[in-house]
mmCIF file of C-alpha atoms in Angstrom:
data_model
loop_
_atom_site.group_PDB
_atom_site.id
_atom_site.type_symbol
_atom_site.label_atom_id
_atom_site.label_comp_id
_atom_site.label_asym_id
_atom_site.label_seq_id
_atom_site.Cartn_x
_atom_site.Cartn_y
_atom_site.Cartn_z
ATOM 1 C CA MET A 185 -0.111 0.014 -0.560
ATOM 2 C CA LEU A 186 1.247 3.192 -1.489
ATOM 3 C CA LEU A 187 -0.001 6.899 -0.203
ATOM 4 C CA PRO A 188 1.645 9.619 -1.970
ATOM 5 C CA ASP A 189 1.366 13.251 -0.839
ATOM 6 C CA SER A 190 0.114 12.634 2.690
ATOM 7 C CA LEU A 191 0.460 15.329 5.687
ATOM 8 C CA PHE A 192 1.036 14.611 9.030
ATOM 9 C CA SER A 193 1.257 17.747 11.595
ATOM 10 C CA TYR A 194 2.508 17.776 14.974
ATOM 11 C CA GLY A 195 0.942 19.861 18.394
ATOM 12 C CA ASP A 196 4.321 22.108 18.044
ATOM 13 C CA GLY A 197 3.182 23.813 14.295
ATOM 14 C CA SER A 198 5.593 20.585 12.120
ATOM 15 C CA PHE A 199 4.690 18.548 9.933
ATOM 16 C CA THR A 200 5.735 16.963 6.895
ATOM 17 C CA VAL A 201 4.586 15.900 3.826
ATOM 18 C CA GLY A 202 5.934 12.681 1.968
ATOM 19 C CA GLU A 203 4.605 8.880 1.176
ATOM 20 C CA PHE A 204 2.885 6.835 3.804
ATOM 21 C CA SER A 205 2.645 3.170 3.376
ATOM 22 C CA THR A 206 3.495 -0.530 4.550
ATOM 23 C CA GLU A 207 6.760 -2.372 4.794
ATOM 24 C CA THR A 208 7.954 -5.347 6.655
ATOM 25 C CA LEU A 209 11.325 -4.910 9.250
ATOM 26 C CA THR A 210 13.750 -6.978 9.621
ATOM 27 C CA PHE A 211 14.911 -6.967 14.465
ATOM 28 C CA ARG A 212 17.927 -9.012 14.533
ATOM 29 C CA GLY A 213 16.355 -11.773 13.071
ATOM 30 C CA THR A 214 12.905 -10.994 13.497
ATOM 31 C CA LYS A 215 10.187 -10.156 10.897
ATOM 32 C CA VAL A 216 7.490 -7.898 11.404
ATOM 33 C CA GLY A 217 4.738 -7.366 8.076
ATOM 34 C CA ARG A 218 3.267 -4.262 7.207
ATOM 35 C CA VAL A 219 4.327 -2.236 9.340
ATOM 36 C CA ALA A 220 3.239 1.263 8.272
ATOM 37 C CA ILE A 221 5.961 3.975 7.863
ATOM 38 C CA GLY A 222 6.556 7.482 6.073
ATOM 39 C CA CYS A 223 8.959 8.808 3.957
ATOM 40 C CA GLY A 224 9.037 12.551 4.042
ATOM 41 C CA HIS A 225 9.854 15.058 1.374
ATOM 42 C CA ASP A 226 8.692 18.321 2.823
ATOM 43 C CA ASN A 227 9.482 18.263 6.837
ATOM 44 C CA GLU A 228 9.261 21.973 8.182
ATOM 45 C CA GLY A 229 9.071 22.862 11.995
ATOM 46 C CA LEU A 230 11.329 21.183 14.748
ATOM 47 C CA PHE A 231 12.815 18.613 12.817
ATOM 48 C CA VAL A 232 16.471 20.373 11.720
ATOM 49 C CA GLY A 233 19.207 17.940 11.990
ATOM 50 C CA ALA A 234 16.696 14.700 12.648
ATOM 51 C CA ALA A 235 16.854 11.738 10.100
ATOM 52 C CA GLY A 236 13.220 10.702 10.983
ATOM 53 C CA LEU A 237 10.532 9.703 14.102
ATOM 54 C CA LEU A 238 10.481 6.593 16.005
ATOM 55 C CA GLY A 239 6.623 6.968 16.653
ATOM 56 C CA LEU A 240 6.650 5.300 20.373
ATOM 57 C CA GLY A 241 2.835 6.608 21.511
ATOM 58 C CA ARG A 242 -0.171 4.571 22.373
ATOM 59 C CA GLY A 243 -1.828 5.578 19.215
ATOM 60 C CA LYS A 244 -2.490 2.593 16.627
ATOM 61 C CA LEU A 245 0.150 3.713 14.354
ATOM 62 C CA SER A 246 2.819 4.076 16.883
ATOM 63 C CA PHE A 247 5.506 1.118 16.737
ATOM 64 C CA PRO A 248 4.828 -0.262 19.897
ATOM 65 C CA ALA A 249 1.177 -0.910 18.654
ATOM 66 C CA GLN A 250 2.062 -1.907 15.377
ATOM 67 C CA THR A 251 4.915 -4.690 17.160
ATOM 68 C CA GLY A 252 3.028 -5.314 20.115
ATOM 69 C CA SER A 253 2.794 -9.341 19.893
ATOM 70 C CA GLN A 254 6.758 -9.510 18.969
ATOM 71 C CA PHE A 255 7.817 -7.729 21.793
ATOM 72 C CA ASN A 256 5.021 -8.503 24.087
ATOM 73 C CA ARG A 257 4.221 -4.757 24.423
ATOM 74 C CA LYS A 258 7.245 -4.364 26.225
ATOM 75 C CA PHE A 259 10.162 -1.078 25.571
ATOM 76 C CA SER A 260 12.118 0.822 27.088
ATOM 77 C CA TYR A 261 14.696 4.041 26.612
ATOM 78 C CA CYS A 262 17.338 5.562 28.578
ATOM 79 C CA LEU A 263 17.967 9.454 27.180
ATOM 80 C CA VAL A 264 22.045 10.331 28.143
ATOM 81 C CA ASP A 265 22.418 14.371 28.494
ATOM 82 C CA ARG A 266 22.780 15.318 25.053
ATOM 83 C CA SER A 267 25.420 18.321 26.217
ATOM 84 C CA SER A 268 27.923 16.412 28.242
ATOM 85 C CA SER A 269 27.651 12.621 27.641
ATOM 86 C CA SER A 270 29.714 10.517 24.530
ATOM 87 C CA LYS A 271 27.428 7.596 25.817
ATOM 88 C CA PRO A 272 23.902 6.860 23.229
ATOM 89 C CA SER A 273 20.805 6.676 24.215
ATOM 90 C CA SER A 274 19.164 3.399 24.041
ATOM 91 C CA VAL A 275 15.851 1.922 23.398
ATOM 92 C CA LEU A 276 15.319 -1.210 24.014
ATOM 93 C CA PHE A 277 12.258 -4.013 22.509
ATOM 94 C CA GLY A 278 10.639 -7.630 24.820
ATOM 95 C CA ASP A 279 10.601 -8.363 27.783
ATOM 96 C CA SER A 280 14.586 -7.483 27.929
ATOM 97 C CA ALA A 281 13.642 -4.114 28.131
ATOM 98 C CA VAL A 282 11.537 -4.278 31.614
ATOM 99 C CA SER A 283 14.601 -3.604 34.262
ATOM 100 C CA ARG A 284 14.289 -5.313 37.960
ATOM 101 C CA THR A 285 15.188 -2.404 39.561
ATOM 102 C CA ALA A 286 12.453 -0.088 38.124
ATOM 103 C CA ARG A 287 9.589 1.680 40.579
ATOM 104 C CA PHE A 288 6.313 1.779 38.054
ATOM 105 C CA THR A 289 3.761 3.380 38.201
ATOM 106 C CA PRO A 290 0.198 2.951 36.803
ATOM 107 C CA LEU A 291 -0.470 3.827 33.625
ATOM 108 C CA LEU A 292 -3.932 5.692 33.066
ATOM 109 C CA ALA A 293 -6.546 5.689 29.845
ATOM 110 C CA ASN A 294 -7.759 8.846 28.525
ATOM 111 C CA PRO A 295 -10.658 7.332 26.096
ATOM 112 C CA LYS A 296 -10.181 11.379 24.481
ATOM 113 C CA LEU A 297 -6.894 10.667 23.378
ATOM 114 C CA ASP A 298 -5.212 7.528 23.328
ATOM 115 C CA THR A 299 -1.756 8.898 21.892
ATOM 116 C CA PHE A 300 -0.043 10.304 25.393
ATOM 117 C CA TYR A 301 0.792 7.627 28.298
ATOM 118 C CA TYR A 302 -0.544 9.155 31.536
ATOM 119 C CA VAL A 303 0.065 8.721 34.704
ATOM 120 C CA GLU A 304 -0.851 10.162 38.515
ATOM 121 C CA LEU A 305 1.419 12.751 40.185
ATOM 122 C CA ILE A 306 0.474 12.941 43.531
ATOM 123 C CA GLY A 307 3.328 15.556 45.028
ATOM 124 C CA ILE A 308 6.707 16.464 44.540
ATOM 125 C CA SER A 309 9.495 17.580 46.979
ATOM 126 C CA VAL A 310 11.772 19.775 47.638
ATOM 127 C CA GLY A 311 14.873 19.252 50.327
ATOM 128 C CA GLY A 312 13.055 16.171 51.426
ATOM 129 C CA THR A 313 9.701 17.937 52.415
ATOM 130 C CA ARG A 314 6.791 18.236 50.307
ATOM 131 C CA VAL A 315 5.716 21.103 48.845
ATOM 132 C CA PRO A 316 2.336 22.076 50.352
ATOM 133 C CA GLY A 317 0.113 22.954 48.332
ATOM 134 C CA ILE A 318 0.740 20.787 45.350
ATOM 135 C CA THR A 319 -1.688 17.847 45.549
ATOM 136 C CA ALA A 320 -3.265 14.964 43.222
ATOM 137 C CA SER A 321 -5.905 17.138 42.804
ATOM 138 C CA LEU A 322 -4.385 19.713 40.692
ATOM 139 C CA PHE A 323 -2.913 16.701 38.131
ATOM 140 C CA ASN A 324 -6.275 15.152 38.166
ATOM 141 C CA LEU A 325 -7.698 13.573 34.728
ATOM 142 C CA ASP A 326 -11.429 14.142 34.489
ATOM 143 C CA PRO A 327 -13.924 12.106 32.751
ATOM 144 C CA ALA A 328 -13.934 15.291 29.994
ATOM 145 C CA GLY A 329 -10.450 13.495 29.472
ATOM 146 C CA ASN A 330 -9.152 17.542 29.988
ATOM 147 C CA GLY A 331 -5.993 17.896 32.750
ATOM 148 C CA GLY A 332 -3.790 15.052 33.881
ATOM 149 C CA VAL A 333 0.221 13.847 33.192
ATOM 150 C CA ILE A 334 1.763 12.444 30.757
ATOM 151 C CA LEU A 335 5.196 11.401 29.983
ATOM 152 C CA ASP A 336 6.376 11.951 26.590
ATOM 153 C CA SER A 337 10.073 11.514 25.546
ATOM 154 C CA GLY A 338 9.774 14.575 22.485
ATOM 155 C CA THR A 339 8.646 17.892 25.257
ATOM 156 C CA SER A 340 12.051 19.104 27.046
ATOM 157 C CA VAL A 341 11.430 20.827 29.051
ATOM 158 C CA THR A 342 8.851 19.876 32.087
ATOM 159 C CA ARG A 343 5.109 21.573 32.028
ATOM 160 C CA LEU A 344 3.010 21.910 35.136
ATOM 161 C CA THR A 345 -0.233 23.879 35.901
ATOM 162 C CA ARG A 346 0.997 27.519 36.726
ATOM 163 C CA SER A 347 -0.266 26.568 40.310
ATOM 164 C CA ALA A 348 1.336 24.018 41.099
ATOM 165 C CA TYR A 349 4.642 25.187 39.467
ATOM 166 C CA ASN A 350 4.752 28.248 41.612
ATOM 167 C CA ALA A 351 4.624 26.478 44.640
ATOM 168 C CA PHE A 352 7.414 24.031 42.815
ATOM 169 C CA ARG A 353 9.247 26.959 42.175
ATOM 170 C CA ASP A 354 9.093 29.047 45.066
ATOM 171 C CA ALA A 355 10.147 26.561 47.451
ATOM 172 C CA PHE A 356 13.551 25.788 44.972
ATOM 173 C CA ARG A 357 13.950 29.299 45.397
ATOM 174 C CA VAL A 358 14.184 29.506 49.279
ATOM 175 C CA GLY A 359 16.943 26.130 49.119
ATOM 176 C CA THR A 360 18.542 27.666 46.730
ATOM 177 C CA SER A 361 18.212 31.260 48.901
ATOM 178 C CA GLY A 362 23.072 31.482 48.978
ATOM 179 C CA LEU A 363 22.803 31.388 44.708
ATOM 180 C CA LYS A 364 22.845 34.405 43.495
ATOM 181 C CA ARG A 365 20.418 34.447 40.988
ATOM 182 C CA GLY A 366 21.188 36.003 37.381
ATOM 183 C CA PRO A 367 18.397 36.451 34.428
ATOM 184 C CA GLU A 368 15.556 34.515 33.157
ATOM 185 C CA PHE A 369 15.710 32.864 30.031
ATOM 186 C CA SER A 370 13.624 32.192 27.357
ATOM 187 C CA LEU A 371 10.629 30.132 29.331
ATOM 188 C CA PHE A 372 13.005 29.587 32.468
ATOM 189 C CA ASP A 373 12.012 32.378 34.833
ATOM 190 C CA THR A 374 14.084 31.003 37.840
ATOM 191 C CA CYS A 375 18.280 30.877 36.827
ATOM 192 C CA PHE A 376 21.482 31.544 38.325
ATOM 193 C CA ASP A 377 25.084 33.264 37.771
ATOM 194 C CA LEU A 378 26.894 30.002 39.036
ATOM 195 C CA SER A 379 30.229 31.176 37.193
ATOM 196 C CA GLY A 380 33.634 30.838 38.817
ATOM 197 C CA LYS A 381 31.906 28.199 40.972
ATOM 198 C CA THR A 382 32.666 24.057 40.523
ATOM 199 C CA GLU A 383 30.727 22.774 43.031
ATOM 200 C CA VAL A 384 27.271 24.263 44.212
ATOM 201 C CA LYS A 385 24.676 22.821 46.616
ATOM 202 C CA VAL A 386 20.970 22.569 45.867
ATOM 203 C CA PRO A 387 18.041 21.095 47.897
ATOM 204 C CA THR A 388 16.850 17.554 46.393
ATOM 205 C CA VAL A 389 14.163 17.484 44.148
ATOM 206 C CA VAL A 390 11.650 14.006 44.315
ATOM 207 C CA LEU A 391 8.684 13.779 41.690
ATOM 208 C CA HIS A 392 6.327 11.359 43.625
ATOM 209 C CA PHE A 393 3.775 9.076 41.594
ATOM 210 C CA ARG A 394 1.160 6.312 43.110
ATOM 211 C CA ASN A 395 3.708 3.989 43.724
ATOM 212 C CA ALA A 396 6.611 4.999 43.379
ATOM 213 C CA ASP A 397 9.284 7.678 44.263
ATOM 214 C CA VAL A 398 11.470 9.162 41.471
ATOM 215 C CA SER A 399 14.738 11.548 42.748
ATOM 216 C CA LEU A 400 16.443 13.187 39.929
ATOM 217 C CA PRO A 401 19.250 13.904 39.546
ATOM 218 C CA ALA A 402 20.521 17.785 39.812
ATOM 219 C CA THR A 403 21.433 18.081 36.414
ATOM 220 C CA ASN A 404 17.475 17.191 35.794
ATOM 221 C CA TYR A 405 16.913 19.911 37.288
ATOM 222 C CA LEU A 406 20.102 22.215 37.281
ATOM 223 C CA ILE A 407 20.792 22.902 33.863
ATOM 224 C CA PRO A 408 23.416 25.292 31.896
ATOM 225 C CA VAL A 409 22.268 27.714 29.028
ATOM 226 C CA ASP A 410 25.276 29.534 28.007
ATOM 227 C CA SER A 411 28.866 28.761 28.279
ATOM 228 C CA SER A 412 29.740 31.619 31.054
ATOM 229 C CA GLY A 413 27.859 29.464 34.077
ATOM 230 C CA SER A 414 24.119 30.248 33.547
ATOM 231 C CA PHE A 415 22.117 27.554 34.676
ATOM 232 C CA CYS A 416 18.213 27.412 35.349
ATOM 233 C CA PHE A 417 15.949 25.513 37.320
ATOM 234 C CA ALA A 418 14.551 22.885 34.392
ATOM 235 C CA PHE A 419 10.712 23.225 34.694
ATOM 236 C CA ALA A 420 7.889 25.579 33.359
ATOM 237 C CA GLY A 421 4.300 26.370 34.282
ATOM 238 C CA THR A 422 1.062 26.534 31.624
ATOM 239 C CA MET A 423 -1.826 28.379 31.711
ATOM 240 C CA GLY A 424 -3.510 24.680 30.039
ATOM 241 C CA GLY A 425 -4.564 21.809 32.064
ATOM 242 C CA LEU A 426 -2.594 19.333 30.924
ATOM 243 C CA SER A 427 1.053 18.713 32.687
ATOM 244 C CA ILE A 428 3.871 17.154 30.763
ATOM 245 C CA ILE A 429 7.284 15.144 32.567
ATOM 246 C CA GLY A 430 9.713 16.325 29.401
ATOM 247 C CA ASN A 431 12.660 14.500 28.785
ATOM 248 C CA ILE A 432 15.429 16.525 30.588
ATOM 249 C CA GLN A 433 14.088 15.083 33.626
ATOM 250 C CA GLN A 434 14.107 12.032 32.096
ATOM 251 C CA GLN A 435 17.654 11.433 31.446
ATOM 252 C CA GLY A 436 19.449 8.993 33.026
ATOM 253 C CA PHE A 437 16.778 7.147 33.878
ATOM 254 C CA ARG A 438 15.405 3.539 31.803
ATOM 255 C CA VAL A 439 12.000 4.356 31.461
ATOM 256 C CA VAL A 440 9.717 1.138 31.101
ATOM 257 C CA TYR A 441 7.181 0.659 29.099
ATOM 258 C CA ASP A 442 4.921 -2.471 30.133
ATOM 259 C CA LEU A 443 1.963 -1.983 28.282
ATOM 260 C CA ALA A 444 0.878 -5.578 28.949
ATOM 261 C CA GLY A 445 0.840 -4.989 32.363
ATOM 262 C CA SER A 446 -0.460 -1.374 32.210
ATOM 263 C CA ARG A 447 2.800 0.225 33.751
ATOM 264 C CA VAL A 448 5.092 2.387 33.410
ATOM 265 C CA GLY A 449 9.261 2.331 35.921
ATOM 266 C CA PHE A 450 11.448 5.052 36.225
ATOM 267 C CA SER A 451 15.182 3.218 36.896
ATOM 268 C CA PRO A 452 17.726 5.278 37.648
ATOM 269 C CA ARG A 453 21.553 5.131 35.957
ATOM 270 C CA GLY A 454 19.578 2.724 33.239
ATOM 271 C CA CYS A 455 21.909 4.399 30.852
ATOM 272 C CA ALA A 456 24.993 1.825 31.477
#
């Protein structure tokens, strides 16, 4: 099957125009027939420098959905720090993708949007203390399919509903009151001038999911934004109801998607 001049667009405004077809793919001797793939001839938006995209969502055209029976509906990835690591990121499929050290949280279903991986975020801790005012109710997925929290490898910066972000940011600012503040940068409103410093102390950050506490390394939430020693708190607020856990916060974890068990897990130091 070949469908020329097919158009696919993305939430950030990027799009691709090309041919949409099916092909038989082979993975280490395992053949998978009639896998839908596209060849883009006009790729616009945020596709600069990319050789292609591997769709890992929950939709019917995603790679995990199309190859689920061959790989037992399980896959995982580990994203390295793209700014400082010489190691490659990796993606695994099948039973071997499930790390034994992963802590799992249930996946939630949204019948209105079947593409996204929804999880239940119930709180955030800064410096070992739960941030007051950040409760599960701020991240509820309502019956109409609005709100909620998704895990997304294609979004860089974690976006939280505005009230949750403000409380989180304020708690982090209190814990870093001894550091020299710097100017805002792009969407980051909490930045620091760390020029001349070789080591700084910052408060710990833990994301509390249902049944899984994920303690972030400092490099996953305080990131360099230039070569002059400017670092920013790598979160942002959103005026919408949907919160997104982005790939900066996922760096270094093996993120395990056990779709057969309807759960997702996090294994620290998973890129080794």
